Amino acid sequence: MCGIVGAVAKGNIVPTLLEGLRRLEYRGYDSAGIALNNGALHRLRTTGRVAELSKLADDQKFSGEAGIAHTRWATHGAPSERNAHPHISGEVAVVHNGIIENHEALRQRLQNEGFTFTSDTDTEVIAHLITINLKETPDLFEAVCRSVAELQGAYAIAVMEEARPERIVVCRNGAPLLLGLGEYGTYAASDASALLQVTRRMVYLEEGDVAEIHRDGYRIVNCLPGGVAREVARTVQESELTNEAVEMGPYAHFMQKEIFEQPGVVANTLEMVLNAHSISPRLFGNEAENIFKDTRSILILACGTSYHAGLVARYWLETVTGLPCNVEIASEYRYRNPAIAPHTLVVGISQSGETADTLAALSYAKSLGHRHSLGICNVAESALVRQTDLRFLTRAGPEIGVASTKAFTTQLAALMLLTMTLAKLNGRSSDKSEREMITAMRHLPVALQHALQVEPQVKAWAERFSEKKHALFLGRGMHYPIALEGALKLKEISYIHAEAYAAGELKHGPLALVDKDMPVVAIAPNDALLEKLKSNLQEVRARGGELYVFADADSRIQESEGVHVIRLAEHAGLLSPILHTIPLQLLAYHVALQKGTDVDKPRNLAKSVTVE
Ligand code: HGA
């Protein structure tokens, strides 16, 4: 998502704003801009990188004591200079992160009132609304409060008014924003990493907070829609981060934070389609439509958790698109002599985009004659993104915990978009099914939020697991890879030996291991395989195995002696694997806490596996 930086300080703040943007680059962006207020507004924008914006600022000897800056990741309107932020209306300049859902109605109204729009963004309505409100009240703070009361959606904004260069007004509602209190000025930014260059003293804004910052201080008023506006005090927190690190906020571990970020980051990843009526191949790059139309089969190359995402995608791709799909462990593929199917799209999946085996497997696939590749990755500047013809950037934000969580669920979100796009281009989906899936995706962040609510029950289970030496995970169909991922999480951070099996395989071997000391975790959504799975679970019970079942609300599995059941609130159809991942991550996390392991840095493991 976009990055916002604002500053009112003594001396030239341009280097601070630009360095702040540079530190927010990890979020991904397609254009950047800056505006200064020296009693007159001056603006620079570019579709290039922050380095290019810096060069422009240097060339133009840009200098001032108050300013706002922005990196944009387009949601409404193409990534062009005219759509880049800041947006200016009359005497007002605005930067914005998020989406204004009622922008069409507002735009219509504002046009009727005589405003001319110079961009295609939803953001521009905010600037015009503030201009209108400034006619009613001379106070920018009040004008911003009145304007945001009319906005629907999620946003963080920063606003300057030409006539009052000594202050900036910012607001947070559904997108992150914090203040930094420095020796020479006061700052605002999307995250602390942007401001560590000038201060460690941070004030995290809460939903509905509107703040006014000036060189020597700030004030915050909370104006949650429907609530009474009241001045509030927020704690000043001393950041203990190194400049490179990322904030952990109120969480005990990065992994915990990352688990709980999933509703937000999945929403970010799907942002481009959540407000759309249909899915465009351009999500994957300009050449995607031609390449996808030429695709007859898919080969996914990945390692670890990303490999599990690929395994889920195989079920989706073959069911929905009818295209054959093969998923290979990258470190195996790169050393074997695979048969080549023509017109194959090779998909590399890696959180960091630097996974050595995946990169090598992709190069190998190319050397074997595969013509087209797609990278699914969380890091915009990575080797994977540079190496592939097409790319999709997940919007998980930096993942610090070694055990991958939010990268996995955002990869799944990306792979579902791929599935739908290929289905559409292959004539395998109707407008109706496309609309239904977009609706289901729109609901996904809320469904994830509900899934997180099982945490207290999972925690109670975790106490029993912490004494065990082994655990077995079972799933069927598209939930079999989720069982694999659940077992991987548990072994990575709790060091309990965990194995996952397709439940139908139980009687072909692993049943021999089952006794009262072997907890068996089953993923039991209410799908076509539920009755088959229930028979497999009976086989476990009959051997004295203790069952821990994650079911849906309507899964028709009852608690009984030796059968413990946690129910997710709803059944999500094809998206169900994404929801069922959540309780398994929570289980691993709480078992690790019980065992006192180093959750974020488990022994022997590294984050971005850049060696073979
Ligand atoms: N909707 C605005 C801001 C986009 C954003 O926050 N992206 O992450 C735009 O499209 O300009």
XYZ file of C-alpha atoms and ligand atoms in Angstrom:
623
model
C 0.000 0.000 0.000
C 0.938 3.644 -0.284
C 3.265 5.409 2.077
C 2.625 8.789 3.645
C 5.181 11.092 5.238
C 4.522 14.617 6.545
C 6.686 17.115 8.411
C 6.519 20.579 9.979
C 9.932 21.481 11.338
C 12.658 24.018 11.746
C 14.869 23.962 8.664
C 14.456 22.235 5.336
C 12.300 19.093 5.663
C 12.698 17.882 2.059
C 15.523 15.383 2.834
C 13.461 13.979 5.735
C 10.383 13.511 3.579
C 12.334 11.825 0.799
C 14.262 9.561 3.153
C 10.919 8.671 4.786
C 9.498 7.672 1.404
C 12.597 5.630 0.683
C 12.079 3.669 3.875
C 8.478 2.986 2.915
C 9.434 1.643 -0.481
C 9.057 -1.944 0.732
C 5.299 -1.461 0.604
C 5.386 -1.323 -3.158
C 4.314 1.681 -5.227
C 4.012 2.907 -8.768
C 4.440 6.676 -8.438
C 5.611 9.217 -5.902
C 5.055 12.858 -5.077
C 5.811 15.641 -2.665
C 4.250 19.041 -1.910
C 5.719 21.870 0.117
C 3.905 24.744 1.727
C 5.953 27.932 1.776
C 2.872 30.134 1.898
C 2.305 28.859 -1.618
C 1.943 25.192 -2.575
C 4.694 23.610 -4.685
C 4.366 20.080 -5.960
C 6.528 17.474 -7.703
C 5.271 14.118 -8.950
C 6.745 11.237 -10.905
C 5.909 7.726 -12.046
C 9.525 6.849 -11.294
C 11.118 5.676 -8.062
C 11.722 7.781 -4.957
C 15.303 8.274 -6.181
C 13.887 10.013 -9.233
C 11.694 12.239 -7.099
C 14.783 13.127 -5.051
C 16.605 14.069 -8.194
C 13.745 16.287 -9.324
C 13.709 17.923 -5.889
C 17.461 18.516 -6.083
C 17.261 19.939 -9.600
C 14.525 22.331 -8.583
C 16.240 23.226 -5.297
C 13.090 22.209 -3.486
C 13.205 23.452 0.077
C 10.697 24.265 2.799
C 9.700 23.808 6.425
C 6.323 22.089 5.911
C 5.426 19.357 3.468
C 3.693 16.096 2.689
C 4.972 13.243 0.530
C 3.536 10.028 -0.817
C 4.233 6.783 -2.609
C 1.141 5.616 -4.470
C 0.026 2.122 -5.355
C -2.844 2.834 -7.701
C -6.301 1.582 -6.860
C -8.409 4.177 -8.681
C -6.923 5.520 -11.876
C -3.840 4.396 -13.756
C -0.355 4.832 -12.292
C 0.307 8.122 -14.070
C 1.733 11.466 -13.040
C -1.672 13.162 -13.049
C -3.001 10.521 -10.656
C 0.026 10.637 -8.359
C -0.449 12.333 -5.001
C -0.467 15.005 -3.567
C -3.748 16.204 -5.075
C -4.470 19.905 -4.961
C -7.828 21.661 -4.824
C -7.643 25.452 -4.553
C -5.481 26.076 -1.493
C -5.519 22.517 -0.229
C -3.055 19.658 -0.853
C -3.879 16.082 0.168
C -2.143 12.716 0.254
C -4.200 9.633 0.901
C -3.756 5.958 1.596
C -6.741 3.658 1.122
C -9.984 3.708 -0.784
C -12.951 6.074 -0.641
C -15.844 3.760 -1.409
C -18.444 6.480 -2.041
C -16.135 8.474 -4.321
C -18.432 8.168 -7.342
C -21.384 9.786 -5.612
C -19.138 12.463 -4.111
C -17.473 13.153 -7.454
C -20.875 13.605 -9.090
C -21.972 15.984 -6.381
C -18.743 17.989 -6.497
C -18.874 18.227 -10.294
C -22.432 19.512 -10.018
C -21.093 22.130 -7.642
C -18.610 23.263 -10.275
C -15.392 21.430 -9.337
C -13.184 20.231 -12.165
C -11.326 16.992 -11.586
C -7.763 16.707 -12.799
C -7.223 13.051 -11.877
C -9.088 9.737 -11.957
C -8.434 9.020 -8.309
C -10.897 8.630 -5.488
C -8.517 10.814 -3.464
C -9.317 14.010 -5.316
C -12.838 14.123 -3.836
C -11.242 14.579 -0.396
C -9.323 17.653 -1.534
C -12.441 19.253 -3.045
C -14.590 18.400 -0.036
C -12.101 20.133 2.251
C -12.094 23.170 -0.048
C -15.886 23.371 0.206
C -15.807 23.018 3.974
C -13.112 25.677 4.263
C -15.655 28.110 2.864
C -17.924 27.366 5.825
C -15.244 27.348 8.495
C -11.857 29.085 8.426
C -10.328 26.259 10.455
C -8.589 23.493 8.470
C -8.908 21.068 11.379
C -12.656 21.583 11.509
C -12.923 21.438 7.712
C -11.112 18.078 7.682
C -13.388 16.725 10.443
C -16.475 17.768 8.482
C -15.079 16.299 5.270
C -14.097 12.913 6.638
C -17.560 12.582 8.160
C -18.775 12.259 4.569
C -16.258 9.608 3.538
C -16.958 5.897 3.457
C -14.087 3.458 3.247
C -10.666 3.060 4.753
C -8.115 5.818 4.651
C -5.257 7.725 6.165
C -4.761 11.283 4.936
C -2.478 14.262 5.411
C -3.638 17.756 4.432
C -1.992 21.179 4.087
C -3.616 24.568 3.550
C -1.679 27.212 1.658
C -2.586 30.078 3.971
C -1.461 28.194 7.116
C 1.971 26.714 6.395
C 2.673 26.200 10.060
C 0.477 23.141 10.348
C -0.616 19.868 8.775
C -3.804 17.985 9.595
C -3.792 14.190 9.435
C -6.468 11.602 9.954
C -6.591 7.850 10.394
C -9.540 5.617 9.649
C -8.732 2.064 8.632
C -5.209 2.671 7.329
C -2.124 3.100 9.499
C -0.760 6.487 10.544
C 1.395 7.671 13.407
C 3.008 10.877 14.625
C 6.700 11.346 15.372
C 7.784 13.934 17.938
C 11.225 15.212 17.044
C 13.641 17.732 18.449
C 13.151 20.143 15.567
C 9.643 19.364 14.477
C 6.622 17.086 14.374
C 6.086 14.402 11.771
C 3.511 11.934 10.496
C 4.002 8.680 8.604
C 2.452 5.372 7.662
C 4.917 3.504 9.829
C 7.687 4.206 12.271
C 10.486 3.056 9.994
C 9.982 6.252 7.960
C 10.600 8.488 10.978
C 13.372 6.738 12.886
C 15.782 9.042 11.050
C 14.456 12.013 13.074
C 12.881 10.598 16.231
C 12.072 7.552 18.302
C 9.128 9.178 20.065
C 5.975 7.948 18.341
C 2.265 8.476 18.889
C 0.132 5.792 17.227
C -3.157 7.265 16.051
C -6.295 5.248 16.586
C -9.308 4.796 14.312
C -11.177 8.068 13.910
C -8.319 10.237 15.190
C -7.790 13.589 13.500
C -4.556 15.315 14.518
C -3.081 18.703 13.885
C 0.688 18.858 13.938
C 2.874 21.931 14.148
C 6.545 22.428 14.793
C 6.272 22.329 18.592
C 3.448 19.909 19.156
C 0.155 18.394 18.202
C -3.403 17.819 19.304
C -5.672 14.880 18.597
C -9.443 14.771 18.418
C -11.287 11.532 17.926
C -14.243 11.914 15.571
C -15.377 8.356 14.869
C -18.388 8.537 12.578
C -21.508 8.622 14.726
C -19.499 9.443 17.855
C -19.021 12.705 19.709
C -15.827 14.537 18.790
C -13.578 14.810 21.837
C -9.959 15.716 22.434
C -7.939 12.610 23.346
C -4.501 11.887 24.786
C -2.534 9.076 23.172
C 0.532 7.560 24.778
C 3.922 8.606 23.493
C 5.899 5.445 22.821
C 9.665 5.307 22.677
C 10.552 3.143 19.728
C 13.282 0.626 20.474
C 13.751 -0.350 16.892
C 16.897 -0.249 14.971
C 16.469 1.822 11.862
C 16.044 -1.294 9.742
C 13.544 -3.034 11.952
C 9.812 -2.910 11.710
C 7.419 -2.144 14.536
C 5.923 -4.967 16.595
C 3.285 -2.690 18.155
C 1.362 -4.206 21.068
C 2.220 -7.820 20.123
C 4.594 -10.162 21.910
C 6.087 -11.565 18.728
C 6.235 -10.639 15.076
C 4.605 -13.959 14.267
C 1.633 -13.085 16.445
C 1.395 -9.654 14.845
C 1.623 -11.166 11.398
C -1.095 -13.720 12.137
C -3.392 -10.932 13.264
C -2.528 -8.700 10.320
C -3.984 -11.221 7.889
C -7.449 -9.698 7.435
C -5.801 -6.383 6.539
C -3.049 -7.679 4.296
C -5.329 -10.080 2.435
C -7.607 -7.085 1.834
C -4.602 -5.100 0.586
C -3.607 -7.925 -1.735
C -7.103 -8.091 -3.172
C -7.484 -4.308 -3.184
C -7.453 -4.022 -6.967
C -10.460 -6.315 -7.328
C -12.458 -5.560 -4.214
C -13.959 -2.472 -5.794
C -14.078 -3.845 -9.305
C -16.904 -5.603 -11.104
C -14.591 -7.903 -12.976
C -11.038 -9.198 -12.909
C -8.461 -7.950 -15.349
C -5.405 -9.915 -16.530
C -3.481 -6.643 -16.199
C -3.204 -7.427 -12.485
C -0.348 -9.671 -13.575
C 1.281 -7.295 -16.054
C 0.758 -5.760 -19.462
C 1.572 -8.946 -21.354
C -0.616 -11.148 -19.180
C -3.619 -11.343 -21.448
C -1.616 -12.630 -24.431
C 0.432 -15.033 -22.340
C -2.566 -16.402 -20.437
C -4.511 -16.936 -23.667
C -1.596 -19.005 -24.938
C -1.375 -21.081 -21.734
C -2.313 -24.777 -21.926
C -0.856 -25.970 -18.625
C 0.726 -24.626 -15.461
C 3.880 -25.570 -13.622
C 4.338 -24.152 -10.115
C 7.838 -24.071 -8.607
C 8.307 -23.192 -4.957
C 9.757 -24.204 -1.583
C 8.362 -24.659 1.938
C 5.236 -22.724 2.726
C 5.097 -21.270 -0.794
C 5.078 -24.845 -2.111
C 2.022 -25.545 0.028
C 0.317 -22.485 -1.471
C 1.084 -23.991 -4.880
C -0.474 -27.310 -3.851
C -3.724 -25.590 -2.872
C -3.655 -23.701 -6.163
C -3.437 -26.956 -8.105
C -6.870 -27.950 -6.777
C -8.255 -24.550 -7.684
C -6.638 -24.322 -11.104
C -7.608 -27.785 -12.292
C -11.154 -27.536 -10.907
C -11.928 -24.044 -12.113
C -9.850 -23.583 -15.272
C -9.585 -27.177 -16.496
C -5.888 -26.565 -17.219
C -3.504 -29.302 -16.037
C -1.296 -28.078 -13.196
C 1.889 -29.549 -11.807
C 3.493 -28.362 -8.555
C 7.151 -29.099 -7.926
C 9.547 -28.576 -5.059
C 12.033 -26.176 -6.629
C 15.143 -27.870 -5.199
C 14.040 -31.171 -6.773
C 12.933 -29.777 -10.096
C 16.178 -27.995 -10.765
C 18.096 -31.284 -10.765
C 15.805 -33.588 -12.676
C 14.995 -34.072 -16.344
C 11.345 -33.204 -16.600
C 9.283 -33.706 -19.722
C 8.291 -30.374 -21.243
C 4.690 -29.629 -22.132
C 4.464 -26.792 -24.673
C 2.517 -23.628 -23.782
C 3.163 -24.042 -20.074
C 3.053 -21.040 -17.777
C 5.769 -21.468 -15.150
C 4.807 -19.871 -11.824
C 7.483 -19.178 -9.191
C 6.233 -18.401 -5.678
C 8.485 -16.879 -3.009
C 7.830 -14.451 -0.166
C 11.197 -12.734 -0.440
C 11.678 -13.283 -4.142
C 15.250 -14.262 -3.325
C 14.779 -17.989 -2.613
C 17.777 -19.478 -4.349
C 16.200 -22.835 -5.243
C 13.110 -21.214 -6.723
C 15.161 -18.760 -8.774
C 17.394 -21.562 -10.041
C 14.406 -23.783 -10.858
C 12.850 -20.940 -12.856
C 16.076 -20.403 -14.811
C 16.297 -24.129 -15.419
C 12.693 -24.237 -16.671
C 13.554 -21.460 -19.083
C 16.665 -23.270 -20.280
C 14.486 -26.319 -20.966
C 12.356 -24.262 -23.327
C 9.492 -22.940 -21.206
C 8.707 -19.546 -22.657
C 6.517 -17.805 -20.108
C 6.891 -17.214 -16.397
C 5.000 -15.503 -13.594
C 6.407 -14.528 -10.190
C 4.208 -14.297 -7.091
C 6.194 -12.419 -4.525
C 6.041 -10.059 -1.552
C 9.059 -7.894 -2.389
C 8.865 -5.519 -5.307
C 12.591 -5.157 -5.881
C 13.419 -8.840 -5.669
C 15.232 -11.061 -8.121
C 12.090 -13.108 -8.762
C 10.178 -10.037 -9.880
C 13.017 -9.015 -12.171
C 13.399 -12.506 -13.583
C 9.809 -13.321 -14.594
C 7.771 -12.072 -17.576
C 4.704 -11.474 -15.425
C 4.389 -10.696 -11.748
C 1.921 -10.299 -8.949
C 3.019 -8.566 -5.770
C 1.309 -9.709 -2.612
C 0.736 -6.865 -0.166
C 1.633 -8.651 3.035
C 4.138 -5.995 4.144
C 7.467 -7.046 5.658
C 7.237 -10.504 7.179
C 9.742 -10.706 9.999
C 8.745 -13.940 11.737
C 10.704 -16.786 10.200
C 7.631 -19.022 10.119
C 5.610 -17.633 7.255
C 1.994 -16.742 7.987
C 0.619 -13.699 6.218
C 2.808 -14.330 3.184
C 1.052 -17.695 2.771
C -2.513 -16.417 2.950
C -1.740 -13.509 0.620
C -0.095 -15.940 -1.819
C -3.308 -17.961 -1.739
C -5.312 -14.803 -2.427
C -3.030 -14.080 -5.411
C -3.356 -17.655 -6.678
C -7.139 -17.453 -6.527
C -6.947 -14.299 -8.655
C -4.754 -16.201 -11.105
C -7.266 -19.048 -11.172
C -10.154 -16.697 -11.891
C -8.241 -14.807 -14.552
C -7.249 -17.975 -16.399
C -10.786 -19.343 -16.099
C -12.159 -16.158 -17.591
C -9.751 -16.102 -20.528
C -10.384 -19.779 -21.202
C -14.142 -19.314 -21.252
C -14.497 -21.396 -18.094
C -16.247 -18.807 -15.958
C -19.446 -16.859 -16.440
C -19.989 -13.230 -15.461
C -22.159 -14.545 -12.668
C -19.507 -16.873 -11.233
C -16.929 -14.085 -11.498
C -19.193 -11.700 -9.611
C -19.892 -14.345 -6.976
C -16.195 -14.929 -6.410
C -15.497 -11.189 -6.163
C -18.258 -10.983 -3.555
C -16.717 -13.900 -1.655
C -13.322 -12.183 -1.795
C -14.805 -8.951 -0.525
C -16.062 -10.855 2.486
C -12.792 -12.722 3.051
C -11.141 -10.150 5.381
C -14.185 -10.247 7.652
C -14.256 -14.058 7.534
C -10.554 -14.076 8.511
C -11.346 -11.762 11.393
C -13.948 -14.269 12.578
C -11.491 -17.149 12.199
C -9.037 -15.338 14.500
C -11.663 -15.343 17.211
C -11.116 -19.050 17.897
C -7.819 -18.115 19.575
C -8.944 -18.739 23.206
C -10.121 -22.272 22.344
C -6.947 -23.010 20.396
C -4.884 -21.778 23.334
C -6.568 -24.321 25.598
C -5.669 -27.101 23.155
C -2.104 -25.850 22.940
C -1.523 -26.647 26.618
C -2.114 -30.324 25.883
C 0.077 -30.354 22.785
C 3.064 -28.864 24.509
C 3.794 -32.154 26.304
C 3.638 -34.235 23.144
C 6.561 -35.398 21.058
C 4.652 -36.029 17.821
C 1.482 -34.914 16.079
C -0.363 -36.017 12.987
C -2.292 -33.632 10.718
C -4.998 -34.853 8.360
C -6.893 -33.168 5.563
C -8.507 -34.098 2.277
C -8.753 -32.414 -1.109
C -7.712 -28.777 -1.114
C -7.329 -28.946 2.670
C -4.629 -31.591 2.490
C -2.001 -28.898 1.703
C -3.391 -26.937 4.658
C -2.680 -29.973 6.851
C 0.867 -29.966 5.449
C 1.199 -26.266 6.276
C -0.212 -26.791 9.797
C 2.328 -29.542 10.458
C 5.148 -27.399 9.061
C 4.210 -24.476 11.340
C 4.118 -26.709 14.397
C 7.489 -28.288 13.723
C 9.159 -25.003 12.725
C 8.440 -23.132 15.914
C 7.582 -25.690 18.609
C 10.062 -28.393 17.484
C 7.352 -31.033 17.883
C 7.662 -33.651 15.196
C 4.577 -33.232 13.025
C 3.524 -35.111 9.891
C 0.659 -34.421 7.558
C -1.217 -36.948 5.486
C -4.072 -36.947 3.068
C -6.596 -38.600 5.375
C -7.284 -41.407 2.898
C -3.638 -42.458 3.220
C -3.943 -43.133 6.929
C -4.625 -46.825 6.585
C -1.679 -47.208 4.197
C 0.868 -46.613 6.897
C 0.621 -43.818 9.457
C -2.234 -45.470 11.356
C 0.475 -47.713 12.827
C 1.728 -44.691 14.786
C -1.598 -43.784 16.332
C -2.040 -44.323 20.055
C -3.149 -42.194 22.991
C 0.072 -40.169 22.897
C -0.351 -39.090 19.289
C -2.678 -36.098 18.911
C -4.341 -36.112 15.510
C -5.404 -32.752 14.090
C -8.055 -32.922 11.385
C -9.258 -30.180 9.062
C -12.898 -30.931 8.482
C -14.738 -28.270 6.499
C -18.197 -29.038 5.294
C -17.252 -30.063 1.776
C -17.878 -33.034 -0.490
C -15.211 -35.109 1.286
C -16.531 -34.593 4.810
C -18.235 -37.997 5.098
C -15.090 -39.756 3.816
C -13.005 -37.816 6.312
C -15.330 -38.766 9.144
C -14.700 -42.449 8.359
C -10.936 -41.765 8.497
C -11.391 -40.114 11.879
C -13.271 -43.148 13.166
C -10.216 -45.212 12.252
C -8.137 -42.978 14.529
C -10.624 -43.103 17.409
C -10.838 -46.883 17.182
C -7.061 -47.009 17.905
C -7.318 -44.719 20.924
C -6.011 -41.646 19.087
C -7.110 -38.253 20.449
C -8.747 -36.121 17.751
C -8.566 -32.327 17.484
C -10.940 -31.306 14.737
C -11.234 -27.902 13.054
C -14.710 -27.934 11.572
C -17.103 -25.438 10.041
C -20.253 -24.318 11.874
C -22.269 -26.809 9.826
C -19.775 -29.704 9.632
C -21.942 -32.238 11.496
C -19.083 -33.431 13.689
C -19.901 -33.689 17.367
C -17.670 -33.458 20.420
C -17.403 -36.784 22.240
C -14.846 -38.591 24.333
C -11.484 -38.170 22.651
C -12.985 -35.933 19.941
C -12.460 -32.200 20.473
C -14.012 -29.787 18.010
C -13.394 -26.105 17.260
C -15.760 -24.593 14.740
C -15.001 -21.756 12.368
C -17.930 -19.393 12.024
C -18.615 -20.037 8.367
C -17.855 -22.158 5.351
C -16.025 -20.254 2.633
C -16.385 -22.600 -0.343
C -13.313 -22.505 -2.557
C -11.684 -19.965 -0.230
C -11.995 -22.317 2.734
C -8.265 -23.291 2.762
C -7.393 -19.649 3.497
C -9.678 -19.589 6.542
C -8.615 -22.994 7.849
C -4.987 -21.875 7.860
C -5.655 -19.427 10.694
C -6.378 -21.818 13.585
C -3.398 -23.967 12.608
C -1.082 -20.950 12.768
C -2.558 -20.058 16.157
C -2.080 -23.619 17.378
C 1.598 -23.636 16.408
C 2.109 -20.199 17.965
C 0.519 -21.090 21.304
C 2.243 -24.458 21.552
C 5.565 -22.677 20.953
C 4.704 -20.134 23.646
C 3.981 -22.957 26.076
C 7.305 -24.534 25.231
C 9.183 -21.252 25.518
C 10.904 -21.501 22.139
C 12.197 -18.515 20.207
C 9.028 -18.025 18.173
C 10.294 -15.457 15.686
C 13.717 -16.964 15.205
C 13.401 -20.743 15.506
C 16.653 -22.627 15.723
C 18.443 -23.536 12.499
C 16.080 -21.568 10.260
C 16.422 -18.323 8.294
C 13.900 -16.057 6.705
C 14.912 -15.446 3.150
C 16.651 -18.585 1.935
C 19.184 -17.167 -0.468
C 21.445 -20.183 -0.448
C 20.796 -23.527 -2.025
N -7.029 5.148 -3.766
C -5.905 6.022 -3.875
C -4.820 5.611 -2.899
C -4.315 4.250 -3.237
C -3.655 3.490 -2.129
O -3.785 3.696 -0.937
N -2.948 2.415 -2.542
O -2.338 1.557 -1.700
C -5.372 6.052 -5.289
O -5.668 5.166 -6.101
O -4.660 6.985 -5.603
